[in-house]
XYZ file of C-alpha atoms in Angstrom:
511
model
C 0.097 0.139 -0.048
C 1.191 3.893 -0.667
C 3.082 5.315 2.281
C 1.921 9.069 1.068
C -0.560 10.473 3.331
C -2.382 13.594 1.677
C -3.313 16.350 3.169
C -6.362 18.056 3.068
C -6.880 21.184 4.767
C -10.068 23.129 5.594
C -9.104 25.708 7.323
C -10.917 27.915 4.853
C -14.189 26.218 5.147
C -14.695 24.067 8.041
C -12.280 26.271 10.046
C -14.084 29.241 9.093
C -17.189 28.192 10.652
C -15.725 28.686 14.049
C -18.161 30.835 15.729
C -17.116 34.710 15.880
C -14.613 34.051 12.847
C -15.334 35.692 9.725
C -12.556 36.174 7.190
C -12.420 38.442 3.693
C -11.401 37.626 0.289
C -7.405 38.892 0.831
C -7.453 37.293 4.306
C -8.868 33.909 2.842
C -5.971 34.544 -0.075
C -3.468 35.192 2.349
C -4.305 32.134 4.062
C -4.185 30.332 1.234
C -1.073 31.237 -0.260
C 0.760 30.562 2.891
C -0.733 26.455 2.759
C 0.619 26.045 -0.280
C 3.762 27.245 0.956
C 3.229 24.436 3.359
C 2.883 22.149 1.227
C -0.874 20.984 2.096
C -2.113 18.954 -1.175
C -5.873 20.031 -1.400
C -7.199 23.316 -0.394
C -11.094 23.175 0.484
C -11.349 26.919 0.071
C -15.094 27.171 0.845
C -18.512 26.410 0.393
C -19.375 28.553 -2.879
C -23.045 28.542 -2.877
C -23.388 29.693 1.205
C -22.729 33.622 -0.206
C -21.589 35.910 -3.188
C -18.674 36.890 -0.897
C -17.513 32.904 -0.377
C -17.933 32.270 -4.032
C -15.264 35.132 -4.918
C -12.976 33.966 -2.324
C -12.953 30.283 -3.554
C -12.607 31.614 -7.225
C -9.666 34.321 -6.094
C -7.976 31.234 -4.422
C -8.856 29.121 -7.837
C -7.287 31.704 -10.188
C -4.198 33.127 -7.865
C -2.933 30.084 -5.758
C -0.929 27.377 -8.346
C 0.384 23.917 -7.736
C -2.204 22.745 -5.468
C -5.499 21.218 -5.616
C -8.511 23.671 -5.135
C -11.567 22.065 -3.628
C -15.148 23.773 -3.187
C -17.738 22.261 -1.196
C -21.197 21.261 -2.624
C -24.196 19.499 -1.143
C -25.360 16.720 -3.911
C -28.265 18.840 -5.363
C -27.125 20.369 -9.026
C -27.249 24.018 -8.082
C -24.660 24.014 -5.513
C -22.481 21.422 -7.975
C -22.940 23.926 -10.596
C -21.795 26.688 -8.507
C -18.785 25.214 -6.651
C -17.546 24.300 -10.483
C -17.543 28.011 -11.469
C -15.738 28.950 -8.156
C -12.722 26.155 -8.819
C -12.683 25.901 -12.425
C -9.500 28.164 -13.302
C -7.572 26.206 -10.450
C -4.621 23.711 -11.847
C -6.480 21.269 -10.183
C -10.142 21.488 -9.335
C -11.507 19.255 -7.244
C -15.600 19.127 -6.351
C -16.055 17.856 -3.087
C -19.812 16.899 -2.611
C -21.347 15.284 0.149
C -24.749 13.998 1.696
C -25.557 12.360 5.072
C -25.976 8.927 5.620
C -26.583 8.118 9.207
C -30.335 7.379 9.983
C -30.392 9.949 12.560
C -29.651 12.457 9.947
C -31.857 10.809 7.529
C -34.871 11.133 9.512
C -34.480 14.272 11.574
C -32.644 16.293 8.848
C -33.138 15.330 5.521
C -36.353 13.598 5.697
C -35.048 11.290 2.810
C -35.190 7.070 2.756
C -32.021 5.613 2.063
C -32.944 4.686 -1.435
C -33.516 8.661 -1.893
C -29.869 9.354 -0.291
C -28.483 6.322 -2.490
C -30.193 8.106 -5.656
C -29.023 11.571 -5.127
C -25.544 10.616 -4.013
C -24.946 9.085 -7.656
C -26.592 11.746 -9.069
C -24.480 14.179 -7.547
C -21.350 12.651 -8.153
C -22.316 12.307 -11.966
C -22.963 15.668 -12.227
C -19.472 16.711 -10.426
C -17.841 14.442 -12.966
C -19.205 15.875 -15.953
C -16.933 19.093 -15.011
C -13.799 17.868 -13.533
C -12.304 14.511 -13.555
C -11.564 14.864 -9.525
C -14.622 14.370 -7.348
C -14.558 13.419 -3.687
C -17.792 12.336 -2.173
C -18.298 12.428 1.472
C -20.928 10.851 3.649
C -21.270 13.308 6.363
C -21.979 11.260 9.705
C -20.372 8.166 8.340
C -19.103 7.085 11.745
C -22.869 6.627 13.155
C -24.082 5.238 9.965
C -25.326 1.710 9.255
C -21.927 -0.140 7.643
C -23.859 -2.282 5.147
C -25.443 0.953 3.889
C -22.180 3.005 3.591
C -20.608 0.115 1.567
C -23.856 0.444 -0.698
C -23.666 4.121 -1.298
C -19.615 4.268 -1.682
C -19.758 0.923 -4.285
C -22.380 3.204 -6.246
C -20.559 6.291 -5.995
C -17.082 5.059 -6.694
C -18.795 3.788 -10.000
C -20.344 6.801 -11.010
C -16.731 8.551 -10.718
C -15.970 9.500 -7.582
C -11.848 9.272 -7.133
C -11.769 10.171 -3.096
C -14.213 8.424 -0.620
C -14.676 10.404 2.761
C -15.587 8.608 5.786
C -15.756 11.533 8.633
C -16.539 11.398 12.281
C -18.743 14.866 11.908
C -19.668 14.589 15.449
C -16.493 13.531 17.374
C -18.241 10.583 18.347
C -15.925 7.852 17.836
C -12.930 6.475 19.834
C -9.528 5.419 17.721
C -9.928 1.656 18.202
C -13.371 1.354 16.836
C -12.904 3.884 14.068
C -9.233 1.565 13.192
C -12.217 -1.117 12.723
C -14.784 0.532 10.944
C -12.447 2.234 8.295
C -10.838 -1.615 7.605
C -14.139 -2.970 7.527
C -15.917 -0.879 5.053
C -12.357 -0.818 2.903
C -12.880 -4.732 3.074
C -16.600 -4.615 2.266
C -16.839 -1.886 -0.583
C -16.560 -3.238 -3.853
C -14.119 -0.932 -6.028
C -12.735 0.753 -3.375
C -9.207 0.406 -4.825
C -10.243 2.769 -7.397
C -10.311 5.663 -4.491
C -8.379 7.379 -2.056
C -10.075 6.802 1.017
C -10.134 9.808 3.629
C -11.217 10.940 7.236
C -12.686 14.013 8.480
C -12.333 13.771 12.525
C -13.990 16.333 14.468
C -12.920 16.916 18.203
C -15.764 17.058 20.494
C -14.131 14.078 22.415
C -10.734 15.609 22.212
C -9.619 12.417 19.693
C -9.698 14.086 16.491
C -6.048 13.794 15.791
C -6.119 10.228 17.551
C -8.934 9.058 15.158
C -6.739 10.451 12.251
C -3.925 8.509 13.134
C -6.073 5.410 14.031
C -7.620 5.685 10.518
C -4.319 5.822 8.860
C -3.140 2.378 10.183
C -6.339 1.081 8.585
C -5.664 1.993 5.230
C -7.030 5.763 4.692
C -4.689 7.893 2.619
C -6.204 11.293 3.062
C -6.280 13.235 5.934
C -8.546 16.280 6.588
C -7.829 18.638 9.206
C -7.581 22.576 10.112
C -4.569 24.428 11.148
C -4.756 25.180 15.058
C -7.582 22.935 14.811
C -10.108 25.101 14.432
C -13.754 24.974 13.124
C -17.449 23.808 13.843
C -17.637 23.351 17.721
C -14.619 21.643 19.604
C -12.956 21.521 16.309
C -11.157 19.515 13.643
C -7.958 17.585 13.732
C -4.806 19.533 13.962
C -3.123 19.199 10.778
C 0.223 20.474 12.495
C -0.359 17.835 15.168
C -0.963 15.222 12.963
C 1.689 15.628 10.765
C 3.936 15.807 13.514
C 2.995 13.138 15.172
C 3.297 11.263 12.048
C 6.764 12.675 11.366
C 8.074 12.308 15.131
C 6.772 8.268 15.335
C 7.496 7.145 11.888
C 8.993 4.165 13.715
C 5.258 3.218 14.084
C 3.482 4.160 11.180
C 5.886 4.335 8.452
C 4.129 6.817 6.465
C 5.024 10.608 4.955
C 3.344 13.758 3.927
C 4.427 16.361 1.415
C 4.555 18.966 4.245
C 7.302 21.155 4.753
C 7.385 21.341 8.673
C 9.461 24.538 9.044
C 6.194 26.553 8.083
C 4.412 25.277 10.289
C 4.557 27.836 12.601
C 4.908 30.613 10.674
C 1.194 29.293 9.137
C -0.308 28.618 12.740
C 0.595 32.132 13.437
C -1.099 33.790 10.604
C -4.394 31.906 11.078
C -4.721 32.837 14.667
C -3.565 36.942 13.505
C -6.472 36.524 11.142
C -8.899 34.722 12.391
C -8.353 36.239 15.654
C -8.889 33.037 17.691
C -5.531 32.810 20.220
C -3.738 29.734 20.818
C -3.627 28.238 23.977
C -0.543 28.465 25.665
C -0.198 24.265 26.221
C -0.900 23.791 22.686
C 0.679 21.072 20.825
C 3.577 21.975 18.595
C 2.780 25.505 17.943
C 1.387 26.806 21.709
C 3.679 28.937 23.271
C 4.754 26.421 25.980
C 5.172 23.706 23.604
C 8.812 24.033 23.572
C 9.019 26.163 27.113
C 10.679 24.435 30.191
C 10.389 25.901 33.791
C 11.187 22.800 36.240
C 14.652 23.209 37.174
C 15.212 19.225 36.743
C 14.015 19.194 32.991
C 16.019 22.858 32.331
C 18.838 21.339 33.140
C 18.302 18.242 31.300
C 17.988 20.311 28.240
C 20.918 21.669 28.196
C 22.635 18.962 28.722
C 20.810 17.174 26.046
C 18.054 18.597 24.070
C 15.956 15.079 23.652
C 15.988 14.386 27.083
C 12.475 16.546 27.018
C 12.128 17.248 23.705
C 10.886 14.896 21.366
C 10.509 17.403 18.369
C 13.257 19.977 17.560
C 11.534 23.496 17.661
C 13.544 24.283 14.349
C 11.578 21.971 12.926
C 8.007 23.840 12.833
C 10.105 27.283 12.123
C 9.953 28.195 15.361
C 12.855 30.936 15.724
C 14.971 31.036 18.794
C 17.525 34.227 17.064
C 19.078 36.064 19.258
C 19.725 38.858 16.183
C 18.779 42.131 17.795
C 17.632 45.312 15.263
C 17.391 48.757 16.887
C 16.764 52.433 16.126
C 19.869 52.431 13.804
C 19.548 49.396 11.884
C 19.345 49.706 8.119
C 16.940 48.684 5.181
C 19.688 45.919 4.125
C 19.885 44.539 7.938
C 15.969 44.698 8.076
C 15.204 43.139 4.930
C 18.037 40.252 5.588
C 16.023 39.417 9.107
C 12.730 39.394 7.071
C 13.915 36.674 4.649
C 15.487 34.894 7.406
C 11.827 34.692 8.985
C 10.458 33.697 5.703
C 9.131 37.390 4.672
C 9.239 38.254 0.930
C 7.870 41.623 0.447
C 7.144 43.737 -2.414
C 8.970 46.820 -2.544
C 5.839 49.283 -1.043
C 5.130 46.388 1.635
C 9.218 46.814 2.510
C 8.879 50.082 3.171
C 5.317 50.504 5.373
C 6.787 47.613 7.452
C 9.976 49.260 7.557
C 9.015 52.686 8.765
C 6.912 51.013 11.450
C 9.747 49.281 12.750
C 12.157 52.474 12.805
C 8.822 54.355 14.578
C 8.763 51.509 17.030
C 12.894 51.212 17.430
C 12.297 55.017 18.669
C 10.394 53.831 21.412
C 11.462 50.148 22.212
C 15.049 49.445 23.030
C 15.426 45.880 21.431
C 13.238 44.498 18.372
C 13.062 41.136 18.480
C 12.026 38.511 15.830
C 8.597 38.442 17.488
C 8.162 42.155 17.143
C 9.265 42.106 13.325
C 6.816 39.245 12.732
C 4.129 41.627 14.284
C 4.995 44.660 12.528
C 4.801 42.865 8.925
C 1.354 40.991 10.152
C 0.095 44.100 11.123
C 0.871 46.351 8.049
C 0.306 43.833 4.799
C -2.233 41.360 6.520
C -4.849 43.505 6.118
C -7.121 45.280 3.006
C -6.812 48.760 1.016
C -7.014 51.465 3.833
C -9.481 54.114 3.577
C -8.584 55.909 7.334
C -4.980 55.744 8.283
C -4.076 56.905 11.937
C -2.117 60.221 11.631
C -1.982 61.197 15.572
C -3.838 60.605 19.017
C -4.012 62.616 22.092
C -5.662 61.445 24.882
C -6.615 63.124 28.164
C -7.908 61.050 30.859
C -7.471 60.329 34.730
C -9.936 59.536 38.144
C -11.223 63.174 38.049
C -11.708 64.331 34.241
C -14.093 63.196 31.443
C -11.866 60.505 29.293
C -11.289 62.941 25.974
C -9.770 61.963 22.424
C -8.483 63.876 19.782
C -8.142 62.004 16.770
C -6.287 62.780 13.488
C -7.058 60.170 10.605
C -5.516 60.929 6.712
C -7.802 59.865 3.980
C -5.607 60.256 0.651
C -3.559 63.564 1.309
C -6.332 64.602 3.938
C -6.043 65.240 7.375
C -9.264 64.880 8.857
C -9.559 65.476 12.836
C -12.396 65.172 15.466
C -12.578 65.090 19.307
C -15.264 63.306 21.500
C -15.801 62.293 25.456
C -16.460 58.852 26.174
C -16.978 56.428 28.946
C -13.227 55.857 29.249
C -10.138 56.766 26.432
C -11.004 53.653 24.208
C -14.626 54.637 23.814
C -14.038 58.341 23.233
C -11.238 57.201 20.647
C -13.834 55.355 18.921
C -16.665 57.999 19.221
C -13.885 60.197 17.542
C -13.286 57.825 14.553
C -17.057 57.396 14.039
C -17.548 61.321 13.924
C -14.607 61.195 11.284
C -15.840 58.452 9.068
C -19.534 58.968 9.716
C -20.002 55.649 10.450
C -22.094 54.771 13.880
C -20.510 51.387 15.071
C -20.222 49.635 18.183
C -17.732 47.687 20.125
C -18.985 43.956 20.389
C -15.684 42.739 21.903
C -12.219 44.321 23.086
C -8.729 42.006 24.335
C -5.205 42.657 24.435
C -2.243 40.512 24.208
C 1.440 41.195 25.239
C 3.048 39.605 21.762
C 6.595 40.469 23.191
C 8.422 40.342 26.452
C 9.546 43.198 28.933
C 8.046 46.645 30.149
C 8.334 48.042 26.513
C 6.365 44.660 25.398
C 4.473 45.213 22.058
C 0.799 45.018 22.631
C -1.930 43.393 20.187
C -5.222 44.744 20.816
C -8.105 42.610 18.926
C -11.530 44.211 18.479
C -14.595 43.288 16.877
C -17.257 45.924 15.866
C -20.345 45.800 14.322
C -23.124 49.207 12.437
C -25.371 49.959 15.384
C -28.267 48.365 12.996
C -26.728 45.192 11.929
C -25.511 41.906 13.583
C -22.072 41.381 10.878
C -18.838 41.401 12.662
C -15.772 43.025 11.443
C -12.235 42.249 13.412
C -9.499 44.831 13.701
C -6.138 44.558 15.092
C -3.449 47.000 15.900
C 0.021 46.831 17.438
C 1.719 49.384 19.577
C 3.544 49.951 22.809
C 0.927 52.263 23.742
C -2.223 50.133 24.453
C -4.534 53.126 23.778
C -2.436 53.670 20.415
C -3.159 49.575 19.776
C -6.672 50.258 20.329
C -6.784 53.561 17.919
C -5.215 51.299 15.286
C -7.293 48.198 15.836
C -10.744 50.224 15.266
C -9.795 51.828 12.280
C -8.769 48.449 10.901
C -11.929 47.345 11.682
C -13.754 50.083 10.109
C -11.833 50.140 6.798
C -12.239 46.242 6.506
C -16.167 47.342 6.919
C -15.551 49.757 4.420
C -13.911 47.979 2.324
C -16.764 44.693 2.044
C -19.338 47.811 1.545
C -17.706 48.964 -1.376
C -16.682 45.586 -2.684
C -19.618 43.176 -2.010
C -20.342 40.909 -4.920
C -23.894 41.252 -6.833
C -26.038 38.109 -6.163
C -26.240 36.173 -9.029
């Protein structure tokens, strides 16, 4: 049997379904390009029929991200499949991923269909997809709670209809590793023609076993694993791509399997997804958490200093975690800055470099030492964003225990400087009200949070917030960084407003 496991990344589809996550087209495209650098085999770019925005995002990814299979999700009805094809047809390697539920609980309560009706719909959907592309994946939603006899019938029929990948998902995270191994083997043994297709699995983490179940599945013969960066997704999330890949590599003595993943891109990919989705990575998260390679115990520290492998089963450099001690400061020039960017894996266009270098010099005037983490934060803040209608020019704050907080804000729009002042319940509220007066939009602050992204008293603070127009439910996330919390808040608020304006001005028409 082939020892290659194909990695199907659904960060941009299932991952984006995480509560509170909403990515725009440019953010999805940025993540997709990084996923290609990471080396995933298939990018599930979205569910094209769900919205014009999702359709445009999938279409942009298919058009611009080369050298990787781009898939669009579709139910088995023809409208979904036709829309998916329109979105992915410009890809180097287009795939239509169609699905229908097969468990009796879904048939009775959700679909209200008989088994025969589901079987017919599955076959018709695959045939329709096959008329567009040779690469068709079929998923039996809630397969792990489906009757194996019926599942085998469905898989035989869709393989005969042209499906090239068969997905056996644990949609609700219900199964266990030993049970799943037996289940997959049973299906593979009893399904006629299964050798014509790649067997895939898609595991959810409701009981915390998504990665373990995925590993169990490849032992049983599955050769495609679906998951998301940082394990994000519906409810408790999906199998974490980075955990699965590193488990397969670290325990290659047991599995004897390989992937096409460039592991040195793992950390950077994880950070990018966290930044753009606004979903923080828990400190003790395996592989990419900030404590994953940290040692506080004296015994552990002593052991690692003598021999790293005493307490580290993975080399942090292998996942792209930088431990460089190179420090840049206010006297550093563009060449040193550019060289450090290249070492960190950032390749910027000239205008992007100019903006990042300007922020670097500004920060260096206020912060004694600039670390790699500072540089990463600057770059991500400067170039991972939509075109800015407004930019922060200056900020003045008057606040204290005996005065009403007041903010005076200056924003630039092109060459024009716009200035307003406002009072608020606190300095952040005052800033937001002043920005609203300038832009003419009335927004409410739905959430606000801050994290120290570098160490020390002069640490960079990153503010992440979400806003909505007062008469709408749609949320827009903004991020801002600075050594000053209020400046970071202002930058984050302006960033969110710019996203809202950009989406309003570029909303595709419903077709």
